Coordinates of N, CA and C in Angstrom, one line a residue:
M267 N -150.6 224.8 94.1 CA -150.6 225.1 92.8 C -150.2 224.0 91.9
G268 N -150.5 222.8 92.4 CA -150.3 221.6 91.6 C -149.2 220.7 92.1
E269 N -148.7 221.0 93.3 CA -147.6 220.1 93.8 C -148.3 218.7 94.2
S270 N -147.5 217.7 93.9 CA -148.0 216.4 94.4 C -147.6 216.1 95.8
D271 N -148.1 215.1 96.4 CA -147.8 214.7 97.8 C -146.3 214.4 97.8
E272 N -145.7 213.8 96.8 CA -144.3 213.5 96.7 C -143.5 214.8 96.7
D273 N -143.9 215.8 96.0 CA -143.2 217.1 95.9 C -143.2 217.7 97.3
I274 N -144.2 217.6 98.0 CA -144.3 218.2 99.4 C -143.4 217.5 100.3
V275 N -143.3 216.2 100.2 CA -142.4 215.4 101.1 C -141.0 215.7 100.7
D276 N -140.7 215.9 99.5 CA -139.3 216.2 99.1 C -138.9 217.6 99.6
V277 N -139.8 218.6 99.6 CA -139.5 219.9 100.2 C -139.3 219.8 101.7
A278 N -140.1 219.0 102.3 CA -140.0 218.8 103.8 C -138.7 218.2 104.2
I279 N -138.3 217.2 103.4 CA -137.0 216.6 103.7 C -135.8 217.6 103.5
A280 N -135.9 218.4 102.4 CA -134.9 219.4 102.1 C -134.8 220.4 103.2
L281 N -136.0 220.8 103.7 CA -136.0 221.8 104.8 C -135.5 221.3 106.1
R282 N -135.8 220.0 106.3 CA -135.2 219.4 107.6 C -133.7 219.4 107.5
E283 N -133.1 219.2 106.3 CA -131.7 219.1 106.2 C -131.1 220.5 106.4
L284 N -131.8 221.6 106.0 CA -131.3 223.0 106.1 C -131.5 223.5 107.6
D285 N -132.3 222.9 108.3 CA -132.6 223.2 109.7 C -132.9 224.7 109.9
P286 N -133.9 225.3 109.2 CA -134.2 226.7 109.3 C -134.8 227.0 110.6
D287 N -134.7 228.3 111.0 CA -135.4 228.8 112.3 C -136.9 228.9 112.0
S288 N -137.3 229.3 110.8 CA -138.7 229.4 110.5 C -138.9 229.2 109.0
V289 N -140.1 228.9 108.6 CA -140.4 228.7 107.2 C -141.8 229.3 107.0
P290 N -141.8 230.3 106.1 CA -143.1 231.0 105.8 C -144.0 230.0 104.9
M291 N -145.3 230.1 105.2 CA -146.2 229.2 104.5 C -147.2 230.2 103.8
N292 N -147.5 229.9 102.5 CA -148.5 230.7 101.8 C -149.5 229.8 101.2
F293 N -150.8 230.2 101.3 CA -151.9 229.4 100.7 C -152.5 230.3 99.6
L294 N -152.7 229.8 98.4 CA -153.4 230.5 97.4 C -154.8 230.7 97.7
I295 N -155.3 232.0 97.6 CA -156.7 232.3 97.7 C -157.1 232.9 96.4
P296 N -157.7 232.2 95.5 CA -158.0 232.7 94.2 C -159.0 233.8 94.1
F297 N -158.7 234.8 93.3 CA -159.6 235.9 93.0 C -160.1 235.8 91.6
E298 N -161.4 236.2 91.4 CA -161.9 236.2 90.0 C -161.1 237.1 89.1
R299 N -161.1 236.7 87.9 CA -160.3 237.5 86.8 C -158.8 237.4 87.0
T300 N -158.3 236.4 87.7 CA -156.9 236.1 87.8 C -156.6 234.8 87.2
P301 N -155.4 234.5 86.8 CA -155.2 233.2 86.1 C -155.7 231.9 86.8
L302 N -155.6 232.0 88.2 CA -156.1 230.8 88.9 C -157.4 231.1 89.7
G303 N -158.1 232.0 89.2 CA -159.3 232.5 89.9 C -160.4 231.4 90.0
D304 N -160.4 230.4 89.1 CA -161.4 229.4 89.1 C -160.9 228.1 89.8
R305 N -159.8 228.1 90.5 CA -159.3 227.0 91.2 C -159.3 227.2 92.7
W306 N -160.3 226.6 93.3 CA -160.3 226.7 94.8 C -159.8 225.4 95.3
E307 N -158.6 225.3 95.7 CA -158.0 224.1 96.2 C -157.4 224.3 97.6
L308 N -157.9 225.4 98.3 CA -157.4 225.7 99.6 C -157.8 224.6 100.6
Q309 N -156.8 224.0 101.2 CA -157.1 223.0 102.3 C -156.1 223.3 103.4
I310 N -156.5 224.1 104.3 CA -155.7 224.5 105.4 C -155.3 223.2 106.2
S311 N -156.2 222.3 106.4 CA -156.0 221.1 107.1 C -154.8 220.3 106.5
G312 N -154.8 220.3 105.2 CA -153.7 219.6 104.5 C -152.4 220.3 104.7
G313 N -152.4 221.6 104.7 CA -151.1 222.3 104.9 C -150.6 222.2 106.3
S314 N -151.6 222.3 107.3 CA -151.1 222.2 108.7 C -150.7 220.8 109.0
K315 N -151.2 219.7 108.4 CA -150.8 218.4 108.6 C -149.4 218.2 108.0
T316 N -149.1 218.9 106.9 CA -147.8 218.8 106.3 C -146.7 219.4 107.2
V317 N -147.1 220.5 107.8 CA -146.1 221.1 108.7 C -145.8 220.3 109.9
V318 N -146.8 219.7 110.5 CA -146.6 218.9 111.7 C -145.7 217.7 111.4

């Protein structure tokens, strides 16, 4: 929803410091007539690379 690569790295570093057992991941799937319905930016490959 607009996070930069730097934002994602910052979150990853913060999560590493917290050492959680699990982290839920959500990907926006836009639907027509919703505020972000015209923004299709889903890139599962980008999300999965971030996790790894």
